[in-house]
Short mmCIF file of N, CA and C in Angstrom, two decimals:
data_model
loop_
_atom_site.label_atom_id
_atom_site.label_comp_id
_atom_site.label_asym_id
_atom_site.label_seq_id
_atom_site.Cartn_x
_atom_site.Cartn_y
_atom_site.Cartn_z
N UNK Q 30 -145.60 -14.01 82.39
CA UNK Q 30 -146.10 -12.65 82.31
C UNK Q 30 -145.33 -11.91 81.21
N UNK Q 31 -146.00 -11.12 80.10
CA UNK Q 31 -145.28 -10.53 79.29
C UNK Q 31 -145.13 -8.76 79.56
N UNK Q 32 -144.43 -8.58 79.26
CA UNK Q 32 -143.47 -7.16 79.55
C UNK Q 32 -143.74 -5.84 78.40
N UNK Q 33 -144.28 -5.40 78.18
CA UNK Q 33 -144.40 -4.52 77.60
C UNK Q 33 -142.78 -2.90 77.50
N UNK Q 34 -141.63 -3.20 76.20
CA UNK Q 34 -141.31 -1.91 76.94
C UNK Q 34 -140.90 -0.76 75.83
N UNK Q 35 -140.94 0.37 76.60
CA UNK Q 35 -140.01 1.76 76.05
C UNK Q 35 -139.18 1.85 76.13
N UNK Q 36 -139.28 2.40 74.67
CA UNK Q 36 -137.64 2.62 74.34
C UNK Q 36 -137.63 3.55 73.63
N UNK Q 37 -137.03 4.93 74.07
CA UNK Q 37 -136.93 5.72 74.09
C UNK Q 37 -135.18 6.32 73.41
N UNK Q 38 -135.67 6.93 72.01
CA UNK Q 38 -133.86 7.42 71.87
C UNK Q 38 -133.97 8.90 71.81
N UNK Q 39 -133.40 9.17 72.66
CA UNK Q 39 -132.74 10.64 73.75
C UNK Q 39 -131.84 11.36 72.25
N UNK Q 40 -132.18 12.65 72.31
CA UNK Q 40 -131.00 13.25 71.35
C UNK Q 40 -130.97 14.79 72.17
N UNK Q 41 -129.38 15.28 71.69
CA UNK Q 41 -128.59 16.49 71.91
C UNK Q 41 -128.18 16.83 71.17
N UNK Q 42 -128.46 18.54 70.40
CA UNK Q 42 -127.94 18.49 69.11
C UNK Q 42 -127.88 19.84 69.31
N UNK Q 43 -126.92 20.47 68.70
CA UNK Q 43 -126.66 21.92 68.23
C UNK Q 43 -127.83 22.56 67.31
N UNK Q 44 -127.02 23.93 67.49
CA UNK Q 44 -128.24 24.79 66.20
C UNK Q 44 -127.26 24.42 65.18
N UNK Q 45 -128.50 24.13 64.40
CA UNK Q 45 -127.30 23.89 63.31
C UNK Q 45 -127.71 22.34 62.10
N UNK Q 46 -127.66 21.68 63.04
CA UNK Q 46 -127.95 20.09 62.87
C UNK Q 46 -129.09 20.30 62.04
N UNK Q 47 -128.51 19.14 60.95
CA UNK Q 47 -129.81 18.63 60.44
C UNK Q 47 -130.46 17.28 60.59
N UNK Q 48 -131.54 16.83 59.67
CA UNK Q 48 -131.96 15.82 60.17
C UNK Q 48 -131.10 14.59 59.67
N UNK Q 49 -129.93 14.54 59.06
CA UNK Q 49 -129.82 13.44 58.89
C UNK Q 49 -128.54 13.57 59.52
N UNK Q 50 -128.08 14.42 60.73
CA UNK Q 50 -127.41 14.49 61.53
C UNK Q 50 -127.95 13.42 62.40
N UNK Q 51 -129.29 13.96 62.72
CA UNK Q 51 -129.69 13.10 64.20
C UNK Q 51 -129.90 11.62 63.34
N UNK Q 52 -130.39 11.08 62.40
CA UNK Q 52 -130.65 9.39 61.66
C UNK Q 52 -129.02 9.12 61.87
N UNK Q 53 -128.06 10.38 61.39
CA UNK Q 53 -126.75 9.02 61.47
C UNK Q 53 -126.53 8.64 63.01
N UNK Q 54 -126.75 9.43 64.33
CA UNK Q 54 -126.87 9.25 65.69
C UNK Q 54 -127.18 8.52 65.72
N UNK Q 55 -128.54 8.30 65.43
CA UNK Q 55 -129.64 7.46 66.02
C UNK Q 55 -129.44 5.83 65.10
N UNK Q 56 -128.67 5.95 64.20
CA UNK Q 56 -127.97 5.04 63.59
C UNK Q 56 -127.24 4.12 64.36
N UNK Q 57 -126.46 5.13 64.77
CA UNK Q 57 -125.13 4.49 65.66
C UNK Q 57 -125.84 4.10 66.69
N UNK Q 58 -127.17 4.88 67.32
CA UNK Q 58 -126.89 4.35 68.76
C UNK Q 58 -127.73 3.24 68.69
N UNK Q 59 -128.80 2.66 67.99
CA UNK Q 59 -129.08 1.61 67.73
C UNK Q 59 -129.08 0.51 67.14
N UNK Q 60 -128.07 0.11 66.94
CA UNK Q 60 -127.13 -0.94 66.05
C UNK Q 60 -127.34 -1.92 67.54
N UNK Q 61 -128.07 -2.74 66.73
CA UNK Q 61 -127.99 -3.92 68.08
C UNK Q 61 -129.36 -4.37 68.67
N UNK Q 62 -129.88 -2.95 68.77
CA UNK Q 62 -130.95 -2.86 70.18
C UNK Q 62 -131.74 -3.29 69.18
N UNK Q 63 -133.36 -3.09 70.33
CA UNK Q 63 -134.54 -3.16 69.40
C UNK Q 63 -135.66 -2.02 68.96
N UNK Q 64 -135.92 -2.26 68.45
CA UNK Q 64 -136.65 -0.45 67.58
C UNK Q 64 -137.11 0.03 68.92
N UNK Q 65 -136.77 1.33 68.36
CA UNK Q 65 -137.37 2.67 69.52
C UNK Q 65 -138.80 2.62 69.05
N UNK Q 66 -139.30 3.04 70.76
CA UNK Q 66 -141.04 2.80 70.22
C UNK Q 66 -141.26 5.31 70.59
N UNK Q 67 -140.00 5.68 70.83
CA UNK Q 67 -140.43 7.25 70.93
C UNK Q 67 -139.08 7.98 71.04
N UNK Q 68 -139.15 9.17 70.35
CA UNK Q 68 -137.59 10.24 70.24
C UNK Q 68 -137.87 11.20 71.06
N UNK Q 69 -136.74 11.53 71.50
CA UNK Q 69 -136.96 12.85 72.57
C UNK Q 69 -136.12 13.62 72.43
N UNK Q 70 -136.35 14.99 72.59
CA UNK Q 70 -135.13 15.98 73.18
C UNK Q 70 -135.32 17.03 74.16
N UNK Q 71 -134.67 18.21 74.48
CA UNK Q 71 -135.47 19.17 75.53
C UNK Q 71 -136.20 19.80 74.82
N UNK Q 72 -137.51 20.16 75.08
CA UNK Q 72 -138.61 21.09 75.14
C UNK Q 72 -138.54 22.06 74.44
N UNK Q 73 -137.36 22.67 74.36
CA UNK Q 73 -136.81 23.61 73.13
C UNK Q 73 -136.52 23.39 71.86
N UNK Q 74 -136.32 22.07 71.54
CA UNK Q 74 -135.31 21.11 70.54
C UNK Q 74 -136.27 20.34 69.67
N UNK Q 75 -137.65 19.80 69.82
CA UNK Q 75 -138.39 18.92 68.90
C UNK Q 75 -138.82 19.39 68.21
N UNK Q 76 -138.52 20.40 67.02
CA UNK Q 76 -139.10 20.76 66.28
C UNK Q 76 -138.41 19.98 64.65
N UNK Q 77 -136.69 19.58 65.04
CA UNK Q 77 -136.16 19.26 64.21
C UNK Q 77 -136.69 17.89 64.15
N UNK Q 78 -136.97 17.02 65.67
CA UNK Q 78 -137.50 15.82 65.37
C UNK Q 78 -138.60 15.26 64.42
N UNK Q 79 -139.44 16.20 64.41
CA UNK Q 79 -140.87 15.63 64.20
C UNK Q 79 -141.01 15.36 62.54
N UNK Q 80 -139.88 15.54 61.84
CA UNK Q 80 -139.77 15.03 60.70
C UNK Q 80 -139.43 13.48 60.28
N UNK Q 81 -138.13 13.03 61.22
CA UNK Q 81 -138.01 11.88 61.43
C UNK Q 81 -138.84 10.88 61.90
N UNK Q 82 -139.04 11.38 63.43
CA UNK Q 82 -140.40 10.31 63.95
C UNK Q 82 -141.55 10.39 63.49
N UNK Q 83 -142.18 11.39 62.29
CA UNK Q 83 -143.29 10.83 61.66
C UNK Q 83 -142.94 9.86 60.34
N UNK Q 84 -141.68 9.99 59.59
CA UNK Q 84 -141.15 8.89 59.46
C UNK Q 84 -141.06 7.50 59.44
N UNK Q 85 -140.79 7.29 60.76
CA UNK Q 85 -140.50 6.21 61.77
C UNK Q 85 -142.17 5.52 62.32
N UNK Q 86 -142.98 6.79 62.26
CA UNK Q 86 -144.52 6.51 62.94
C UNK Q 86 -144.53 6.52 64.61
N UNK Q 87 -143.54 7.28 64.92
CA UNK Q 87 -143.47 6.81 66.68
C UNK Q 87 -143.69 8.64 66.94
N UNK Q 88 -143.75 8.56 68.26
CA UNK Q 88 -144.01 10.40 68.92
C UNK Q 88 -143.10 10.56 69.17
N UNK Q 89 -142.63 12.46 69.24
CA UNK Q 89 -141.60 12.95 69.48
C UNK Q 89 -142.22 13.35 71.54
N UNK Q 90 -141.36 13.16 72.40
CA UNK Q 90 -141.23 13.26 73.27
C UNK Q 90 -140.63 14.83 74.09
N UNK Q 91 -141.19 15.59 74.76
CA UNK Q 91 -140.65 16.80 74.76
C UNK Q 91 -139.95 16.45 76.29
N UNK Q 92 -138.78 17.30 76.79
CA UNK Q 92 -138.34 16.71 78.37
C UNK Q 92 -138.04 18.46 78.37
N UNK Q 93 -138.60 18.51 79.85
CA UNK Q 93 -138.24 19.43 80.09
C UNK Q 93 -137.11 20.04 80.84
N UNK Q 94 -136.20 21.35 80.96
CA UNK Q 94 -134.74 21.59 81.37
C UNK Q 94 -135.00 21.21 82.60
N UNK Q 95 -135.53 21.06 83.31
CA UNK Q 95 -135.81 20.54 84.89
C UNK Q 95 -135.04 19.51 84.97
N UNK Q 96 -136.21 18.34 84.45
CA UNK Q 96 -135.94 16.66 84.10
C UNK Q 96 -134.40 16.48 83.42
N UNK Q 97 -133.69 18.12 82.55
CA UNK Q 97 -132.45 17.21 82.26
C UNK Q 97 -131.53 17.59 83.17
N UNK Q 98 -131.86 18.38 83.97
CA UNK Q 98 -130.50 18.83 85.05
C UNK Q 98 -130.84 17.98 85.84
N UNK Q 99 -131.98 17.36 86.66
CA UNK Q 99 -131.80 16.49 87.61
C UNK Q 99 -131.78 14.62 87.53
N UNK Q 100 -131.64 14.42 86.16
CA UNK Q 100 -131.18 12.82 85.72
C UNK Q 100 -129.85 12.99 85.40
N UNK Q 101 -129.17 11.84 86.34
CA UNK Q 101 -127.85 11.81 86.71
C UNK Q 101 -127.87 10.84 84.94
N UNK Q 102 -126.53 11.06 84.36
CA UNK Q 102 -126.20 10.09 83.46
C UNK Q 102 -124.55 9.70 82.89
N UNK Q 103 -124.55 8.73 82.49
CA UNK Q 103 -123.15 7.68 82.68
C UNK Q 103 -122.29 8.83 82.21
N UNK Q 104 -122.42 9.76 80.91
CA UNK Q 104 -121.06 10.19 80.48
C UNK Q 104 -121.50 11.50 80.74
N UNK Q 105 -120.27 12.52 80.68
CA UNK Q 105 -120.18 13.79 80.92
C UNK Q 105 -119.32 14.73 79.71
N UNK Q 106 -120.44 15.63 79.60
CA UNK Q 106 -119.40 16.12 78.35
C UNK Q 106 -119.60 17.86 79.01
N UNK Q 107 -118.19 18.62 78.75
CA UNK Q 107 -118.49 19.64 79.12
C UNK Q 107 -119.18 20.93 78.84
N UNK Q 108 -119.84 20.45 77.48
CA UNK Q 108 -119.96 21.25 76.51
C UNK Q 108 -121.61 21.21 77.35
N UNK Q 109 -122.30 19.85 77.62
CA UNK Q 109 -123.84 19.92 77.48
C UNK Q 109 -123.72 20.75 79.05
N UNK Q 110 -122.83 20.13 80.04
CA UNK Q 110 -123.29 20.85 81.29
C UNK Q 110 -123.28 22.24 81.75
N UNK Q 111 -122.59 22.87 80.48
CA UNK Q 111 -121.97 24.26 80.49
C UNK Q 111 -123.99 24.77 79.77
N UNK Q 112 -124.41 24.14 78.92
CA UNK Q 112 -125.21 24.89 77.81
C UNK Q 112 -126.79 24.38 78.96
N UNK Q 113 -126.54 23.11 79.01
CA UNK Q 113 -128.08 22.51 79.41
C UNK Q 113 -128.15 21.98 81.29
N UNK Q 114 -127.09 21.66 81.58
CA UNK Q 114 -126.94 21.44 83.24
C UNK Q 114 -126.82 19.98 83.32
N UNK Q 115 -126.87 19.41 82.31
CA UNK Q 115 -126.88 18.06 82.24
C UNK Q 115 -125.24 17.49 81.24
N UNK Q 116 -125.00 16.36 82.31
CA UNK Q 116 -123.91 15.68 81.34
C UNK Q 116 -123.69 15.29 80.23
N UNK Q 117 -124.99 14.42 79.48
CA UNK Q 117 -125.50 14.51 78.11
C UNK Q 117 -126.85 14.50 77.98
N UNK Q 118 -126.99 15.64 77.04
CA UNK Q 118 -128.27 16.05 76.87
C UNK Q 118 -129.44 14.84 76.20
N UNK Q 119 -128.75 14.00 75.49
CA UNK Q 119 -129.03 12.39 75.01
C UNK Q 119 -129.09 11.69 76.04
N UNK Q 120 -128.37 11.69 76.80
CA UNK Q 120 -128.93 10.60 77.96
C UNK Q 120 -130.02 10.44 79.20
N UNK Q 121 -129.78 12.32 79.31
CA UNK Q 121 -130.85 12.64 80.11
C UNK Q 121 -132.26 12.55 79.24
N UNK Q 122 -132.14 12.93 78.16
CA UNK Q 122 -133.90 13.38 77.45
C UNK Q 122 -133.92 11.85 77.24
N UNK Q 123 -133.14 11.03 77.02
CA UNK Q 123 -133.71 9.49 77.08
C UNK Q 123 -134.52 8.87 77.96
N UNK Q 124 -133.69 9.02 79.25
CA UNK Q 124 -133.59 8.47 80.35
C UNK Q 124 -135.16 8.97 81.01
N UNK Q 125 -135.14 10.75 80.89
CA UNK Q 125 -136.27 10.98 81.48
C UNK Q 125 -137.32 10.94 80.70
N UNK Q 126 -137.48 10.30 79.34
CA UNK Q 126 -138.88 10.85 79.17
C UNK Q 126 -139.29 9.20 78.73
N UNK Q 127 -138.44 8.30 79.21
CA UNK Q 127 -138.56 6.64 79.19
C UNK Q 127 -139.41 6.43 80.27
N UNK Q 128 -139.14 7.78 81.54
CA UNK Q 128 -139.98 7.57 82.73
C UNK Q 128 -139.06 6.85 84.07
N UNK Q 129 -139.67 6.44 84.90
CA UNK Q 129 -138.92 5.86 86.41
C UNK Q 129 -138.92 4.46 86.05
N UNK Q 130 -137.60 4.16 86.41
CA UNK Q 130 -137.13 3.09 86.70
C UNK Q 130 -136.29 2.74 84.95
N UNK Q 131 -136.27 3.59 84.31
CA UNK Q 131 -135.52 3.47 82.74
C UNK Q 131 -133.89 3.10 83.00
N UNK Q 132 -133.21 2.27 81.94
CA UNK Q 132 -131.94 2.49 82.27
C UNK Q 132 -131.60 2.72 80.54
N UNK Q 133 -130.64 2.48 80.59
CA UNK Q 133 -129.79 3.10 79.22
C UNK Q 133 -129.38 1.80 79.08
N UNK Q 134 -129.44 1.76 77.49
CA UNK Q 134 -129.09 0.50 76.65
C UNK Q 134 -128.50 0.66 75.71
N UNK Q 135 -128.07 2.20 75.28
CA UNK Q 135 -126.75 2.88 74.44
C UNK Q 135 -126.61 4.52 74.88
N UNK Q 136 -125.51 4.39 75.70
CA UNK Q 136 -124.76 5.37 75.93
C UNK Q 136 -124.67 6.57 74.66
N UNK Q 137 -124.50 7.89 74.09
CA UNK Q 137 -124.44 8.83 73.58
C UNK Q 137 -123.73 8.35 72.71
N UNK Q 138 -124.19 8.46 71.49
CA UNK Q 138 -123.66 8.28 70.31
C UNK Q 138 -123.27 9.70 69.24
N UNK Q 139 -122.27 9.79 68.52
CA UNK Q 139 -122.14 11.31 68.38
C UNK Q 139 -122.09 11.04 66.41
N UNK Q 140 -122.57 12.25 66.17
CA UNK Q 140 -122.69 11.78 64.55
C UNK Q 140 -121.42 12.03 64.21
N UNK Q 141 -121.29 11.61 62.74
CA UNK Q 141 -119.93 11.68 62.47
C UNK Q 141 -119.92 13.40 61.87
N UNK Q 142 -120.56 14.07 61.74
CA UNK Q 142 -120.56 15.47 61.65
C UNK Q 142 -120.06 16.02 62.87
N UNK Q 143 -120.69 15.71 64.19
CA UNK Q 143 -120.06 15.96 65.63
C UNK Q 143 -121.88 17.12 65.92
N UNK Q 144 -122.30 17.09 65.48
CA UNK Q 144 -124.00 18.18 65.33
C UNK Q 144 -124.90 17.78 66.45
N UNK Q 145 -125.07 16.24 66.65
CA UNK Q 145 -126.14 15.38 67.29
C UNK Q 145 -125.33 14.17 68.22
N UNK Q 146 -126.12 14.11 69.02
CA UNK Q 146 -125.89 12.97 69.56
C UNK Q 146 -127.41 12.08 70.02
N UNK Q 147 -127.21 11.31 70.62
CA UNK Q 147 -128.22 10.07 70.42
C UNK Q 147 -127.89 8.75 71.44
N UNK Q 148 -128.68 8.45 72.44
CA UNK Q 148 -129.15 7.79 73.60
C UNK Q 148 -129.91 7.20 73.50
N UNK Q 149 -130.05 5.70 74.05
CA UNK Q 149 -131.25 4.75 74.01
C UNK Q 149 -131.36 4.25 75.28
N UNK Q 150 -132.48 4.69 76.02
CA UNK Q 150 -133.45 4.26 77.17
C UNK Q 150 -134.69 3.16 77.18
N UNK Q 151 -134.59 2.11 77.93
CA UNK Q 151 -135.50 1.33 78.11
C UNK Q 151 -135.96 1.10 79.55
N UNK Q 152 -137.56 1.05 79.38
CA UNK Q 152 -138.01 0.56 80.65
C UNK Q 152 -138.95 -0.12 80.07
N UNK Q 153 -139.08 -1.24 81.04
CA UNK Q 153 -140.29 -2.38 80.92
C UNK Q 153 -141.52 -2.00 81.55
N UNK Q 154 -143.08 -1.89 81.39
CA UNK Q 154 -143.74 -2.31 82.09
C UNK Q 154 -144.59 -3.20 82.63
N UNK Q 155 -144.86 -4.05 83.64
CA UNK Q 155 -145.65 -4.93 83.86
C UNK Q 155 -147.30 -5.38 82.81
#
């Protein structure tokens, strides 16, 4: 049986950031993996994306502040839970907009500016 999956890279980024803030992230956080098939951030935030992922040819993913305060995720930074309610704002917009049953296949990656960060979520489907 073959597997179809998403993969989803999650970003958190300041005002501020530009786009080749989030490519060096999304750099780092996928060194290894296999191409993201969609980018996400919160609902407020994809406007900076949609330059890159048309780019790339994949959709920008919107998550909403709901979905990032209530996806638990591996690292905690104090900065996102203070601003967004979530530990990293990359892991959650990964995680949730990969859908149920997603896990993380790169933890928050931070640019070397410090602007963006960047999460990679995968789920398989049947």
């Amino acid at each position: 049986m073959e597997r179809d999956a998403v993969i989803v890279a999650g970003f958190g980024y300041r005002t501020g950031a530009r786009e080749d803030s989030l490519s060096a992230a999304l750099d780092l956080a996928r060194a290894g993996h296999p191409p993201v098939t969609a980018l996400a951030a919160p609902s407020d935030k994809t406007a900076l994306l949609a330059a890159l992922a048309e780019a790339m040819g994949i959709p920008v993913l919107a998550v909403a502040p709901p979905a990032l305060r209530t996806t638990p995720t591996a690292t905690q930074s104090p900065a996102s839970l203070a601003a967004r309610g979530a530990g990293s704002v990359a892991e959650a917009a990964a995680l949730a907009a990969a859908g149920p049953g997603a896990r993380l296949i790169a933890h928050r990656h931070i640019s070397p500016d410090r602007m963006a960060s960047c999460a990679i979520a995968e789920r398989f489907d049947p």
